[in-house]
Backbone as numpy.savetxt, mean C-alpha at the origin, in Angstrom:
# Nx Ny Nz CAx CAy CAz Cx Cy Cz
-6.53 3.27 -3.23 -6.44 1.87 -2.86 -5.39 1.75 -1.77
-5.77 1.14 -0.68 -4.84 0.94 0.41 -4.88 -0.50 0.86
-3.74 -1.01 1.24 -3.65 -2.37 1.74 -3.02 -2.37 3.12
-3.71 -2.94 4.10 -3.15 -3.06 5.44 -2.75 -1.73 6.04
-1.50 -1.67 6.48 -0.99 -0.45 7.10 -0.99 0.72 6.11
-0.96 0.43 4.81 -1.02 1.48 3.80 -2.27 2.35 3.96
-3.29 1.80 4.60 -4.52 2.57 4.83 -4.27 3.79 5.70
-3.33 3.68 6.62 -3.01 4.81 7.50 -2.44 5.98 6.70
-1.81 5.68 5.59 -1.27 6.71 4.72 -2.32 7.14 3.70
-3.12 6.20 3.23 -4.14 6.49 2.21 -5.27 7.35 2.76
-5.62 7.17 4.03 -6.77 7.90 4.57 -6.63 9.42 4.49
-5.52 10.03 4.94 -5.42 11.49 4.82 -5.53 11.98 3.38
-5.03 11.18 2.43 -5.13 11.54 1.02 -6.59 11.52 0.59
-7.29 10.44 0.92 -8.71 10.33 0.57 -9.52 11.44 1.23
-9.23 11.72 2.49 -9.95 12.76 3.22 -9.79 14.12 2.56
-8.57 14.49 2.23 -8.30 15.80 1.62 -8.98 15.91 0.26
-8.85 14.87 -0.56 -9.50 14.90 -1.87 -11.01 15.02 -1.74
-11.58 14.26 -0.82 -13.03 14.29 -0.59 -13.48 15.67 -0.13
-12.73 16.26 0.79 -13.08 17.59 1.31 -12.96 18.67 0.23
-12.16 18.41 -0.79 -12.02 19.35 -1.91 -13.11 19.16 -2.96
-13.99 18.19 -2.72 -15.09 17.95 -3.65 -14.84 16.88 -4.69
-13.75 16.17 -4.56 -13.42 15.09 -5.49 -14.26 13.86 -5.17
-14.73 13.18 -6.19 -15.41 11.91 -5.97 -14.34 10.87 -5.68
-14.38 10.29 -4.49 -13.36 9.36 -4.04 -13.97 7.97 -3.87
-13.37 7.00 -4.53 -13.73 5.60 -4.33 -12.57 4.95 -3.58
-12.81 4.50 -2.38 -11.76 3.88 -1.57 -11.92 2.37 -1.61
-10.86 1.70 -1.99 -10.82 0.24 -1.96 -9.73 -0.12 -0.97
-10.09 -0.80 0.09 -9.11 -1.16 1.11 -9.09 -2.67 1.30
-7.91 -3.18 1.58 -7.77 -4.62 1.74 -6.94 -4.98 2.95
-7.34 -6.08 3.56 -6.66 -6.59 4.76 -6.58 -8.11 4.66
-5.68 -8.69 5.43 -5.60 -10.15 5.45 -6.84 -10.77 6.07
-7.34 -10.15 7.16 -8.54 -10.67 7.81 -9.24 -9.56 8.59
-10.40 -9.87 9.15 -11.23 -8.89 9.84 -10.52 -8.25 11.03
-9.70 -9.01 11.74 -9.01 -8.50 12.93 -8.02 -7.37 12.62
-7.63 -7.23 11.37 -6.64 -6.23 11.00 -7.25 -4.96 10.40
-8.57 -4.91 10.31 -9.24 -3.75 9.70 -9.04 -2.51 10.56
-8.64 -1.42 9.91 -8.46 -0.13 10.59 -9.13 0.96 9.77
-9.50 2.05 10.43 -9.98 3.28 9.82 -11.24 3.12 8.96
-12.03 2.12 9.26 -13.22 1.87 8.43 -14.19 3.04 8.46
-14.56 3.52 9.64 -15.51 4.63 9.73 -14.96 5.89 9.06
-13.67 6.12 9.23 -13.04 7.30 8.63 -13.11 7.25 7.11
-12.78 6.10 6.53 -12.85 5.96 5.07 -14.29 6.10 4.59
-15.22 5.47 5.29 -16.62 5.55 4.88 -17.12 6.98 4.84
-16.71 7.78 5.83 -17.21 9.16 5.90 -16.51 10.10 4.92
-15.44 9.64 4.28 -14.72 10.49 3.33 -14.57 9.81 1.98
-15.54 9.00 1.62 -15.51 8.31 0.33 -16.91 8.32 -0.29
-16.94 8.53 -1.58 -18.20 8.44 -2.31 -18.60 6.97 -2.44
-17.62 6.12 -2.51 -17.84 4.67 -2.57 -16.74 4.02 -1.74
-17.12 3.04 -0.92 -16.16 2.36 -0.05 -16.29 0.87 -0.26
-15.18 0.23 -0.58 -15.18 -1.22 -0.79 -14.09 -1.80 0.09
-14.45 -2.82 0.87 -13.46 -3.49 1.71 -13.39 -4.96 1.32
-12.17 -5.47 1.24 -11.94 -6.87 0.93 -10.98 -7.45 1.95
-11.13 -8.74 2.19 -10.17 -9.46 3.03 -9.71 -10.70 2.28
-8.46 -11.04 2.48 -7.90 -12.21 1.80 -8.70 -13.47 2.12
-9.12 -13.59 3.39 -9.79 -14.82 3.83 -11.32 -14.73 3.79
-11.87 -13.57 3.42 -13.32 -13.42 3.35 -13.99 -13.23 4.69
-13.21 -12.99 5.75 -13.81 -12.84 7.09 -14.54 -11.51 7.26
-14.35 -10.58 6.32 -15.04 -9.29 6.38 -15.06 -8.69 4.98
-16.16 -8.08 4.62 -16.28 -7.54 3.27 -16.26 -8.68 2.27
-15.85 -8.36 1.06 -15.77 -9.38 0.02 -14.45 -10.14 0.16
-14.50 -11.41 -0.22 -13.27 -12.20 -0.22 -12.51 -11.87 -1.50
-11.25 -11.53 -1.33 -10.45 -11.24 -2.51 -9.39 -10.21 -2.24
-8.89 -9.66 -3.31 -7.81 -8.68 -3.25 -8.32 -7.33 -3.74
-7.60 -6.27 -3.43 -8.01 -4.94 -3.89 -8.06 -4.90 -5.41
-7.20 -5.64 -6.08 -7.21 -5.65 -7.54 -8.50 -6.26 -8.07
-9.03 -7.27 -7.39 -10.30 -7.87 -7.80 -11.40 -6.81 -7.76
-11.46 -6.07 -6.65 -12.49 -5.05 -6.49 -12.32 -3.94 -7.52
-11.10 -3.52 -7.77 -10.84 -2.47 -8.75 -11.28 -2.92 -10.14
-10.92 -4.12 -10.53 -11.31 -4.64 -11.85 -12.83 -4.71 -11.97
-13.51 -5.14 -10.92 -14.98 -5.21 -10.95 -15.60 -3.83 -11.14
-15.07 -2.83 -10.44 -15.59 -1.48 -10.58 -15.38 -0.95 -12.00
-14.21 -1.18 -12.55 -13.93 -0.73 -13.92 -14.83 -1.45 -14.92
-14.98 -2.77 -14.74 -15.82 -3.55 -15.65 -17.30 -3.16 -15.53
-17.71 -2.63 -14.37 -19.10 -2.22 -14.20 -19.37 -0.83 -14.78
-18.32 -0.20 -15.32 -18.50 1.08 -15.98 -17.94 2.28 -15.23
-17.36 2.07 -14.07 -16.75 3.19 -13.34 -15.54 3.69 -14.14
-15.36 4.99 -14.16 -14.20 5.57 -14.82 -13.41 6.37 -13.79
-12.12 6.38 -13.96 -11.25 7.04 -13.00 -10.24 7.93 -13.71
-10.01 9.11 -13.13 -8.98 10.01 -13.63 -7.60 9.57 -13.18
-7.57 8.91 -12.01 -6.31 8.47 -11.45 -6.57 7.43 -10.37
-5.65 6.50 -10.25 -5.67 5.53 -9.16 -4.44 5.81 -8.31
-4.63 5.84 -7.01 -3.53 6.03 -6.08 -3.44 4.75 -5.24
-2.29 4.08 -5.31 -2.11 2.82 -4.59 -1.06 3.01 -3.49
-1.45 2.65 -2.28 -0.54 2.77 -1.14 -0.57 1.45 -0.38
0.57 0.86 -0.22 0.62 -0.42 0.49 1.93 -1.12 0.21
1.94 -2.44 0.39 3.18 -3.19 0.19 3.58 -3.21 -1.29
4.81 -3.65 -1.54 5.31 -3.67 -2.91 4.45 -4.51 -3.84
3.69 -5.40 -3.30 2.83 -6.25 -4.11 1.73 -5.43 -4.78
1.63 -4.14 -4.40 0.66 -3.25 -5.06 1.00 -3.09 -6.54
2.11 -3.68 -6.98 2.43 -3.64 -8.40 1.29 -4.23 -9.22
0.50 -5.09 -8.62 -0.61 -5.70 -9.34 -1.76 -4.71 -9.57
-1.83 -3.66 -8.75 -2.80 -2.59 -9.00 -2.42 -1.89 -10.30
-1.15 -1.61 -10.46 -0.66 -0.98 -11.69 -0.96 -1.89 -12.88
-0.70 -3.17 -12.73 -0.97 -4.12 -13.82 -2.46 -4.15 -14.16
-3.31 -3.99 -13.16 -4.75 -4.03 -13.39 -5.24 -2.82 -14.18
-4.63 -1.66 -13.98 -5.09 -0.46 -14.68 -4.31 -0.19 -15.97
-3.19 -0.86 -16.16 -2.35 -0.60 -17.34 -3.15 -0.69 -18.64
-3.97 -1.73 -18.85 -4.70 -1.81 -20.12 -5.71 -0.67 -20.33
-6.13 -0.03 -19.27 -7.12 1.04 -19.37 -6.49 2.39 -19.64
-5.18 2.51 -19.40 -4.50 3.79 -19.58 -4.70 4.75 -18.41
-5.33 4.30 -17.34 -5.56 5.16 -16.17 -4.21 5.43 -15.50
-3.89 6.70 -15.24 -2.67 7.00 -14.49 -2.74 6.36 -13.11
-1.60 5.89 -12.64 -1.56 5.22 -11.34 -0.33 5.67 -10.57
-0.56 6.41 -9.50 0.54 6.81 -8.62 0.66 5.78 -7.51
1.88 5.43 -7.17 2.13 4.46 -6.11 3.00 5.10 -5.05
2.74 4.76 -3.81 3.58 5.19 -2.71 4.44 4.00 -2.32
5.73 4.13 -2.57 6.64 3.01 -2.35 7.13 2.98 -0.92
7.21 1.78 -0.38 7.72 1.63 0.98 8.80 0.55 1.05
9.86 0.70 0.22 10.95 -0.25 0.37 11.70 0.03 1.67
12.65 -0.77 1.99 13.42 -0.57 3.21 14.13 0.77 3.15
13.92 1.59 4.18 14.58 2.89 4.27 15.37 2.91 5.58
16.61 3.31 5.50 17.47 3.26 6.68 17.82 4.65 7.19
18.39 5.49 6.34 18.88 6.78 6.84 18.06 7.99 6.41
17.17 7.84 5.44 16.32 8.95 5.03 17.04 10.04 4.25
18.25 9.78 3.81 19.01 10.78 3.05 19.37 10.30 1.65
19.12 9.04 1.36 19.50 8.47 0.07 20.93 7.95 0.03
21.68 8.18 1.10 23.09 7.78 1.10 23.28 6.28 1.28
22.39 5.64 2.03 22.59 4.21 2.30 22.21 3.36 1.09
21.30 3.85 0.26 20.89 3.11 -0.93 19.87 2.02 -0.67
19.43 1.84 0.56 18.47 0.78 0.87 17.14 0.92 0.16
16.75 2.14 -0.16 15.45 2.37 -0.80 15.58 2.67 -2.28
16.71 2.31 -2.87 16.95 2.57 -4.29 15.97 1.79 -5.15
15.48 2.46 -6.18 14.61 1.80 -7.13 14.81 2.46 -8.49
14.36 1.79 -9.53 14.47 2.33 -10.87 13.09 2.76 -11.32
12.99 4.03 -11.74 11.72 4.60 -12.20 11.98 5.23 -13.56
11.31 4.71 -14.57 11.52 5.25 -15.91 12.95 5.14 -16.38
13.65 4.10 -15.95 15.03 3.88 -16.35 16.04 4.70 -15.56
15.57 5.47 -14.59 16.48 6.28 -13.78 16.50 5.78 -12.35
17.66 5.88 -11.72 17.79 5.51 -10.32 17.17 6.59 -9.46
16.30 6.17 -8.55 15.65 7.07 -7.60 15.80 6.48 -6.20
15.61 7.32 -5.21 15.64 6.88 -3.82 14.30 7.27 -3.21
13.56 6.28 -2.71 12.21 6.54 -2.20 12.22 7.56 -1.07
13.27 7.56 -0.26 13.29 8.45 0.90 13.45 9.92 0.54
14.10 10.23 -0.56 14.31 11.64 -0.92 13.62 12.03 -2.23
13.45 11.11 -3.15 12.80 11.42 -4.43 11.31 11.07 -4.41
10.88 10.39 -3.41 9.50 9.89 -3.34 8.90 10.21 -2.00
8.08 9.36 -1.48 7.93 7.96 -1.86 6.94 7.73 -3.00
6.33 8.80 -3.55 5.31 8.63 -4.59 5.92 8.73 -5.97
5.52 7.77 -6.83 6.05 7.71 -8.18 4.95 7.29 -9.15
5.19 7.53 -10.43 4.29 7.03 -11.48 4.44 5.51 -11.49
3.40 4.83 -11.08 3.46 3.37 -10.96 3.75 2.65 -12.24
3.40 3.26 -13.38 3.65 2.62 -14.67 5.14 2.62 -15.04
5.95 3.40 -14.32 7.37 3.51 -14.65 8.29 2.79 -13.66
7.74 2.24 -12.58 8.55 1.58 -11.55 8.95 0.18 -12.00
10.21 -0.18 -11.81 10.70 -1.53 -12.10 10.49 -2.37 -10.83
9.31 -2.98 -10.74 8.94 -3.74 -9.54 9.76 -5.01 -9.38
10.07 -5.66 -10.49 10.84 -6.91 -10.40 12.19 -6.66 -9.74
12.87 -5.60 -10.17 14.16 -5.26 -9.58 14.00 -4.92 -8.10
13.00 -4.12 -7.78 12.78 -3.69 -6.40 12.45 -4.87 -5.49
11.59 -5.75 -5.95 11.22 -6.91 -5.12 12.40 -7.85 -4.96
13.21 -7.98 -5.98 14.41 -8.81 -5.88 15.37 -8.22 -4.84
15.56 -6.91 -4.88 16.46 -6.25 -3.92 15.94 -6.44 -2.49
14.64 -6.30 -2.30 14.09 -6.42 -0.95 14.10 -7.86 -0.44
14.12 -8.83 -1.34 14.13 -10.23 -0.89 15.48 -10.62 -0.30
16.50 -9.81 -0.52 17.83 -10.08 0.03 17.76 -10.20 1.55
16.86 -9.47 2.16 16.76 -9.43 3.62 15.82 -10.50 4.21
15.11 -11.22 3.35 14.05 -12.12 3.80 14.54 -13.19 4.77
15.64 -13.86 4.45 16.14 -14.93 5.33 16.54 -14.39 6.70
17.27 -13.30 6.71 17.73 -12.71 7.97 16.54 -12.25 8.81
15.54 -11.65 8.18 14.36 -11.22 8.92 13.61 -12.41 9.51
13.54 -13.51 8.77 12.87 -14.71 9.28 13.61 -15.26 10.50
14.95 -15.24 10.46 15.74 -15.68 11.61 15.48 -14.80 12.82
15.45 -13.50 12.60 15.22 -12.54 13.69 13.85 -12.72 14.32
12.84 -12.98 13.49 11.47 -13.15 14.03 11.39 -14.33 14.99
12.21 -15.33 14.79 12.19 -16.51 15.65 12.68 -16.19 17.06
13.65 -15.29 17.17 14.30 -15.07 18.46 14.08 -13.67 19.03
13.66 -12.74 18.21 13.54 -11.34 18.66 12.40 -11.16 19.65
12.66 -10.42 20.69 11.63 -10.06 21.66 11.49 -8.55 21.61
10.33 -8.09 21.26 10.08 -6.66 21.15 10.16 -6.03 22.54
11.02 -5.03 22.69 11.21 -4.39 23.99 9.93 -3.71 24.47
9.20 -3.10 23.57 7.97 -2.42 23.97 6.93 -3.43 24.45
6.80 -4.54 23.72 5.86 -5.57 24.14 6.28 -6.14 25.50
7.57 -6.38 25.68 8.08 -6.91 26.94 7.78 -5.95 28.09
7.99 -4.64 27.87 7.68 -3.63 28.91 6.20 -3.64 29.23
5.35 -3.76 28.20 3.92 -3.78 28.42 3.50 -4.98 29.24
4.06 -6.12 28.93 3.75 -7.34 29.67 4.19 -7.23 31.13
5.34 -6.60 31.34 5.82 -6.41 32.72 4.92 -5.47 33.50
4.40 -4.45 32.84 3.49 -3.51 33.50 2.16 -4.16 33.87
1.71 -5.09 33.05 0.44 -5.76 33.30 0.54 -6.71 34.48
1.74 -7.29 34.71 1.92 -8.28 35.78 1.66 -7.72 37.12
């Protein structure tokens, strides 16, 4: 299961599993049709491919969790679910928890130095402190304390919103200057 940019990470995983002979069901989700990426690649390396968009502009309207629940309710069985995407993927774990299906998640909290020293990517997994940059980013999704992690990441929300109002991306600015 991949959401948005998480698909760029999920695709090589799906591809490798598929090439090894694993039956792969790929569920991918995007906010809208304009953000869809890697569709042909996923289709060619999946036994089943389901795409959803939040606004219904492409594929089914809904969330990846809706599609996953429908597949399970229709009788599909899974040895493992792999969820890659934003922290909100905690709902994928919640969707499979009653079934007992193992669920690995690839965490993408804020990472600053990649050594674990800054603590920006700290999370609690199974009651132990872990750092996504050095201990992960993949963890048993059933053991991650999502509430703590989402609370920690919300600390930056106000400052990021302020920056978005005034920040000018240097790469975009260079591109615009080249086009002129």
